[in-house]
PDB file of C-alpha atoms in Angstrom:
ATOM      1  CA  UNK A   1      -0.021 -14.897   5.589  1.00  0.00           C
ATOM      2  CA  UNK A   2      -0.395 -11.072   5.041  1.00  0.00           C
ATOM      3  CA  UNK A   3       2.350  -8.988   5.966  1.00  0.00           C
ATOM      4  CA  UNK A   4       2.945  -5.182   6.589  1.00  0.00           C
ATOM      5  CA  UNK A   5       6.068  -3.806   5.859  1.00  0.00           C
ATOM      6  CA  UNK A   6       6.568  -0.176   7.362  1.00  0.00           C
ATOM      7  CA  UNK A   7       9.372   2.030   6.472  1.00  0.00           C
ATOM      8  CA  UNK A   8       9.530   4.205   9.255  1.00  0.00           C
ATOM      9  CA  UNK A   9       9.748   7.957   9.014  1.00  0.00           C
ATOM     10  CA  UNK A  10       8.192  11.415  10.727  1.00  0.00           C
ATOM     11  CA  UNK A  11       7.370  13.083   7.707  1.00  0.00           C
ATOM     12  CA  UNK A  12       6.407  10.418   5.427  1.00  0.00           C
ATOM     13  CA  UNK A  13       6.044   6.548   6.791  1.00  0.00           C
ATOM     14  CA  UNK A  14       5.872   3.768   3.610  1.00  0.00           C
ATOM     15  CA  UNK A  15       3.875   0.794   3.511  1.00  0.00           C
ATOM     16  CA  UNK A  16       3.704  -1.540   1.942  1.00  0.00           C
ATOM     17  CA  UNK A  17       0.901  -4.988   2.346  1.00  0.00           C
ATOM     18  CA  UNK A  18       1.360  -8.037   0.919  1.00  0.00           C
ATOM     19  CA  UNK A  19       0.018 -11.447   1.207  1.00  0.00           C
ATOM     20  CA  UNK A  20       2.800 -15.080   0.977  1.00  0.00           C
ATOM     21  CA  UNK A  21       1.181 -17.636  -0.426  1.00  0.00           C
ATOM     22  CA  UNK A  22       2.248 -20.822  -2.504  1.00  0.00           C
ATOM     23  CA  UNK A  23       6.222 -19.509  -1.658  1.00  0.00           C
ATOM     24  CA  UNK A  24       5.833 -16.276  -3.092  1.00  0.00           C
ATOM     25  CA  UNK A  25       4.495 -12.651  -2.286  1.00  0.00           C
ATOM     26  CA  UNK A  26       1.561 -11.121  -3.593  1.00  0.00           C
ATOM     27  CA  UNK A  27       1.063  -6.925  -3.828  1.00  0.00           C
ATOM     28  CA  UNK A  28      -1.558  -6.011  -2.270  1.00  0.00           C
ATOM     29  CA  UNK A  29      -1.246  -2.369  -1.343  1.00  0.00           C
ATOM     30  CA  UNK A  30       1.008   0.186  -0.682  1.00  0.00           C
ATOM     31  CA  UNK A  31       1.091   3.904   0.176  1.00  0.00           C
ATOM     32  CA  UNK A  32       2.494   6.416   2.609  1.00  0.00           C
ATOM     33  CA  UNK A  33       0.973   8.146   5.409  1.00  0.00           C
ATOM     34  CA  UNK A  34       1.972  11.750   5.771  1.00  0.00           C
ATOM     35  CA  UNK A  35       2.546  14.462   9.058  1.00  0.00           C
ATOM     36  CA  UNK A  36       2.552  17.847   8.400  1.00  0.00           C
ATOM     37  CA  UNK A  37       6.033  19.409   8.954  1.00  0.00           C
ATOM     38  CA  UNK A  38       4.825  22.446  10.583  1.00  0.00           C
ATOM     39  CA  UNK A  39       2.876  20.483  13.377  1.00  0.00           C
ATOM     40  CA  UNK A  40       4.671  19.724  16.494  1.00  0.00           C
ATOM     41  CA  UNK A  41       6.195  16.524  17.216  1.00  0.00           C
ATOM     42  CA  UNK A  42       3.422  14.765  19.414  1.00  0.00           C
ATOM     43  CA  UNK A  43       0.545  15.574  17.062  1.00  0.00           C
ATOM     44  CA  UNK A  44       2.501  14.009  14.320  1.00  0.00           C
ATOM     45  CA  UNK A  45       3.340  11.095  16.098  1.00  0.00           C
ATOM     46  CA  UNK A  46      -0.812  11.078  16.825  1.00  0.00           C
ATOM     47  CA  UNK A  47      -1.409  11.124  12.757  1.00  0.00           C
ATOM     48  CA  UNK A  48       1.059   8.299  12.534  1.00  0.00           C
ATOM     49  CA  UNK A  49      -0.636   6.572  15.234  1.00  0.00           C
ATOM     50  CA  UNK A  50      -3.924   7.017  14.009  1.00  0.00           C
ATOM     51  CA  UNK A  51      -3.592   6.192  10.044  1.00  0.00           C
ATOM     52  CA  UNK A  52      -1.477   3.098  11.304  1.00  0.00           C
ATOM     53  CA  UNK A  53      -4.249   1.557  13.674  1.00  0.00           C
ATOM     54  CA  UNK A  54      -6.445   2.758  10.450  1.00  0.00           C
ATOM     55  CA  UNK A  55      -4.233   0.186   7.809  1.00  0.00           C
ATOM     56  CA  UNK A  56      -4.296  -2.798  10.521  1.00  0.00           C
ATOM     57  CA  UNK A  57      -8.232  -2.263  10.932  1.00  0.00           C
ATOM     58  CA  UNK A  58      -8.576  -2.410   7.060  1.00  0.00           C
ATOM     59  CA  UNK A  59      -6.501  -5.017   5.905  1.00  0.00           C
ATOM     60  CA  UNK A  60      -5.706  -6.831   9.337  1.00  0.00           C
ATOM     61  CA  UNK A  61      -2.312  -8.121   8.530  1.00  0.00           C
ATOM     62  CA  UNK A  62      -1.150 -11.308  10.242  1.00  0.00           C
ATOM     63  CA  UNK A  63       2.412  -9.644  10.778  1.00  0.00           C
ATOM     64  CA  UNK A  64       4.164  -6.825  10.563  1.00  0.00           C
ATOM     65  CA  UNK A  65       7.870  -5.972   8.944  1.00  0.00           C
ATOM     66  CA  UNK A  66       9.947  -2.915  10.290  1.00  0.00           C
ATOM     67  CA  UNK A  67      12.963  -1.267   8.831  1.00  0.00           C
ATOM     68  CA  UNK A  68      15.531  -0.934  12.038  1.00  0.00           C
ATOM     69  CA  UNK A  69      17.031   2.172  12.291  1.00  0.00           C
ATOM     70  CA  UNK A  70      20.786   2.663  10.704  1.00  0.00           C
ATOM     71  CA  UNK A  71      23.162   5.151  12.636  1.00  0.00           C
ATOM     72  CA  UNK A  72      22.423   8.702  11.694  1.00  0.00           C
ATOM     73  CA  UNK A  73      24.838  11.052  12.116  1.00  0.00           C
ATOM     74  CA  UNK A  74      21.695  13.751  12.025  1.00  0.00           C
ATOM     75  CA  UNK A  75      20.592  12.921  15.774  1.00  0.00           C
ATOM     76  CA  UNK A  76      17.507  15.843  14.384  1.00  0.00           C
ATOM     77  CA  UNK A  77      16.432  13.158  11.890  1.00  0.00           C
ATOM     78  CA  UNK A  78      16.876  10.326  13.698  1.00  0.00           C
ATOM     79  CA  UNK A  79      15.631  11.026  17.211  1.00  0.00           C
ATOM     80  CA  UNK A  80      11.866  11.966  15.829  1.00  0.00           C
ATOM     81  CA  UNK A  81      12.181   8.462  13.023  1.00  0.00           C
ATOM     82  CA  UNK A  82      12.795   6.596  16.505  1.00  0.00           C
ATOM     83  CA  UNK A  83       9.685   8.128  18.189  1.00  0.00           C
ATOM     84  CA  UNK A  84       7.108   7.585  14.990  1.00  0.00           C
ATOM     85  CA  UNK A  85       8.914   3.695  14.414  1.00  0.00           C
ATOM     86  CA  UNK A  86       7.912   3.618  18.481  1.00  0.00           C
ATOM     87  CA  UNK A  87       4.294   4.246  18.195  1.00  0.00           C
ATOM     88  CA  UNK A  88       4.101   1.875  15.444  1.00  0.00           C
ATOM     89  CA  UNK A  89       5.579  -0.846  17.456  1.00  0.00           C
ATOM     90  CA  UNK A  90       3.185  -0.006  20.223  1.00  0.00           C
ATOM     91  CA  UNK A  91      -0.290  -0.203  17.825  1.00  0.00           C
ATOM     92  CA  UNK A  92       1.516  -3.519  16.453  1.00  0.00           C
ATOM     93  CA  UNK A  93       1.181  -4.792  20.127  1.00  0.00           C
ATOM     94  CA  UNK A  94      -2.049  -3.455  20.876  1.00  0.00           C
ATOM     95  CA  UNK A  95      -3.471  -5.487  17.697  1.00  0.00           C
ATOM     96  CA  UNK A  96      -1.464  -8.540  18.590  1.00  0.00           C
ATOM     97  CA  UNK A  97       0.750  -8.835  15.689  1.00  0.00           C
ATOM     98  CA  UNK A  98       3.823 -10.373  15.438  1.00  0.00           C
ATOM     99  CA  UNK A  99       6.824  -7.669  14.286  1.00  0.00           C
ATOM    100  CA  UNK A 100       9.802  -8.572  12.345  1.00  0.00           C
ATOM    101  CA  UNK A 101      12.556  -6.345  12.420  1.00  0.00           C
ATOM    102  CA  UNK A 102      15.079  -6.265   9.685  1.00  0.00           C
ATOM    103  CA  UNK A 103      18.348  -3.921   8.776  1.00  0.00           C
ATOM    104  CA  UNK A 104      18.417  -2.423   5.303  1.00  0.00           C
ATOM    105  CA  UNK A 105      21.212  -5.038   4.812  1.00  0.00           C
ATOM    106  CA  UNK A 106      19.078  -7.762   5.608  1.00  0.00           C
ATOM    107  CA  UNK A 107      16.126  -6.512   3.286  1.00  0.00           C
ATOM    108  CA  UNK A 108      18.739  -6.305   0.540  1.00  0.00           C
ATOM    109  CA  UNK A 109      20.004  -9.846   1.195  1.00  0.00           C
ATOM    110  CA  UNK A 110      16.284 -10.897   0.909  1.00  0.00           C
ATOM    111  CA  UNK A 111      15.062  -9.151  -1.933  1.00  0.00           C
ATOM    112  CA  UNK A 112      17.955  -8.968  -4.303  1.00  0.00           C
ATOM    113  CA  UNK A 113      20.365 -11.594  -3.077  1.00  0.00           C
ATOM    114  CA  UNK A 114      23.115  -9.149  -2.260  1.00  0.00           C
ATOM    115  CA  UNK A 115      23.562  -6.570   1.037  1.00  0.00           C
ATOM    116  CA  UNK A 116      24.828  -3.826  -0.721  1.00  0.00           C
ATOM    117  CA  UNK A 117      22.108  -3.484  -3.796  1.00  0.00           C
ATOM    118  CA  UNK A 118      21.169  -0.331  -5.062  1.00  0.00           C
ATOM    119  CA  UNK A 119      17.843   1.286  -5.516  1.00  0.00           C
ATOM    120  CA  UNK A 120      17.576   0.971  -8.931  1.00  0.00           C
ATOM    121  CA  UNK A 121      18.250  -2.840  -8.329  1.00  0.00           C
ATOM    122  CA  UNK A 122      16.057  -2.902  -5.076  1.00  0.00           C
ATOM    123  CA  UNK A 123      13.012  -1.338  -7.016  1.00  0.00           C
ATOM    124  CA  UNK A 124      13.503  -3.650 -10.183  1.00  0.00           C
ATOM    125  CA  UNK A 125      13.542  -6.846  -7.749  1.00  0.00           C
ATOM    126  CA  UNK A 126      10.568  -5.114  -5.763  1.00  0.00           C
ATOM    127  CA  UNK A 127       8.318  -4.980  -9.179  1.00  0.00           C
ATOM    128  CA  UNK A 128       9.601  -8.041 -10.449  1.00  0.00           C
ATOM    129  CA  UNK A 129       8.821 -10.614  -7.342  1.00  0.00           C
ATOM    130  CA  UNK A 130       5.489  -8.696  -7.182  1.00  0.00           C
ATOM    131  CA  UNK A 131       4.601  -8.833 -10.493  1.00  0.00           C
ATOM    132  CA  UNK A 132       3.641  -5.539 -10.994  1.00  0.00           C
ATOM    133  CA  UNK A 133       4.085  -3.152 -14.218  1.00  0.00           C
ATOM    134  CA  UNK A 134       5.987  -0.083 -12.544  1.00  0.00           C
ATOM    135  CA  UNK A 135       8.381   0.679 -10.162  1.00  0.00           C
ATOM    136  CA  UNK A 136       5.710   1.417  -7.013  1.00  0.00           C
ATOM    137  CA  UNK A 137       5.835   4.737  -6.082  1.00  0.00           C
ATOM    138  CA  UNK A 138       6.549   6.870  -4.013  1.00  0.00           C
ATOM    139  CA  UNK A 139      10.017   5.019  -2.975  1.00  0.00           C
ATOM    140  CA  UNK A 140       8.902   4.790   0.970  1.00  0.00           C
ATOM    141  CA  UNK A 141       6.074   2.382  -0.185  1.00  0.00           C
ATOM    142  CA  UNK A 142       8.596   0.951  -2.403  1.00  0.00           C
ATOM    143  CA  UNK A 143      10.780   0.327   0.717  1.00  0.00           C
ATOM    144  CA  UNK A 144       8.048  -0.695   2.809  1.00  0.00           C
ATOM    145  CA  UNK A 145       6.797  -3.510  -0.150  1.00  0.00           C
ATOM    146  CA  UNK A 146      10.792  -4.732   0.219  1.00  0.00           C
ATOM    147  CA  UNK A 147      10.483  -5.151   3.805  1.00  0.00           C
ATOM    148  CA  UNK A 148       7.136  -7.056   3.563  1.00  0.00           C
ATOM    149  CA  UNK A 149       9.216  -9.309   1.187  1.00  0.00           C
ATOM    150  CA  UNK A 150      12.088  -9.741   3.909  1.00  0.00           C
ATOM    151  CA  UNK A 151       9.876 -11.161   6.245  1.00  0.00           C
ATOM    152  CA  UNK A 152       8.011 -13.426   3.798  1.00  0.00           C
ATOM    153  CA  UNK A 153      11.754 -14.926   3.198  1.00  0.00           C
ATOM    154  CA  UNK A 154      13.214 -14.336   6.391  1.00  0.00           C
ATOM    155  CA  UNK A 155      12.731 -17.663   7.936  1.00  0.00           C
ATOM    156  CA  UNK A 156      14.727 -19.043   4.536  1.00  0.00           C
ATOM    157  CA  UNK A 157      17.431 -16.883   3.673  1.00  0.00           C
ATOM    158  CA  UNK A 158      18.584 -14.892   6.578  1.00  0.00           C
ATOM    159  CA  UNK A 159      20.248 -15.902  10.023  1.00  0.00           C
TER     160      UNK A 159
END
């Protein structure tokens, strides 16, 4: 199964793709896609749009992994994180994936074994299940690789 974890954001959305085989996830990309903070808000949410249907035409994912939303206190920051997060979970529909929605307790639960981790221990269990040499970088990819690990457990470890 290849999953796409997403950590949602207007300025810079994470991902993270990797494919669950044998009982265990395996990296196989990660990035961010970028919007240009001087753009207004529906052309951004149109480069979001179009880099996303971009990733699921490239590496056709068999699910995808999204980071709910936590209460902001910022409604600025997270009014415009809603709207991008949206348009992904439209282009998730219009390619037929299944979506997997997990809270950043949840992801924490899966990936370290305890709710209230840290970063530094979220990014040290992210490049240890995955094998990989370095922290990934930049941390939204890092985030979105922890989600795509969430829902490669889920069906084990969480309610």
């Amino acid at each position: 199964m290849r999953v796409l974890g997403i950590d949602p954001g207007l300025a810079i959305v994470g991902f993270g793709l990797v494919d669950f085989s044998r009982g265990a996830p395996v990296h196989v990309r990660h990035g961010v896609i970028r919007t240009a903070a001087g753009e207004p808000l529906p052309r951004r949410l149109l480069t979001v749009y179009e880099d996303f249907t971009e990733l699921l035409e490239a590496f056709k994912p068999d699910a995808l992994a999204v980071e709910q939303l936590f209460f902001q206190k910022n409604v600025n920051t997270a009014l415009p994180v809603a709207h991008s997060r949206g348009v992904i979970l439209m282009a998730a529909q219009r390619h037929g994936l299944s979506v997997g929605e997990y809270s950043p307790q949840q992801v924490k639960s899966a990936v370290t074994g305890y709710g209230a981790a840290d970063k530094t221990q979220m990014m040290e269990m992210t490049r240890a299940l995955l094998k990989l040499k370095a922290h990934p970088k930049p941390d939204d990819a890092a985030d979105a690789l922890a989600v795509a690990i969430c829902h490669c457990y889920a069906g084990r470890i969480l309610p």
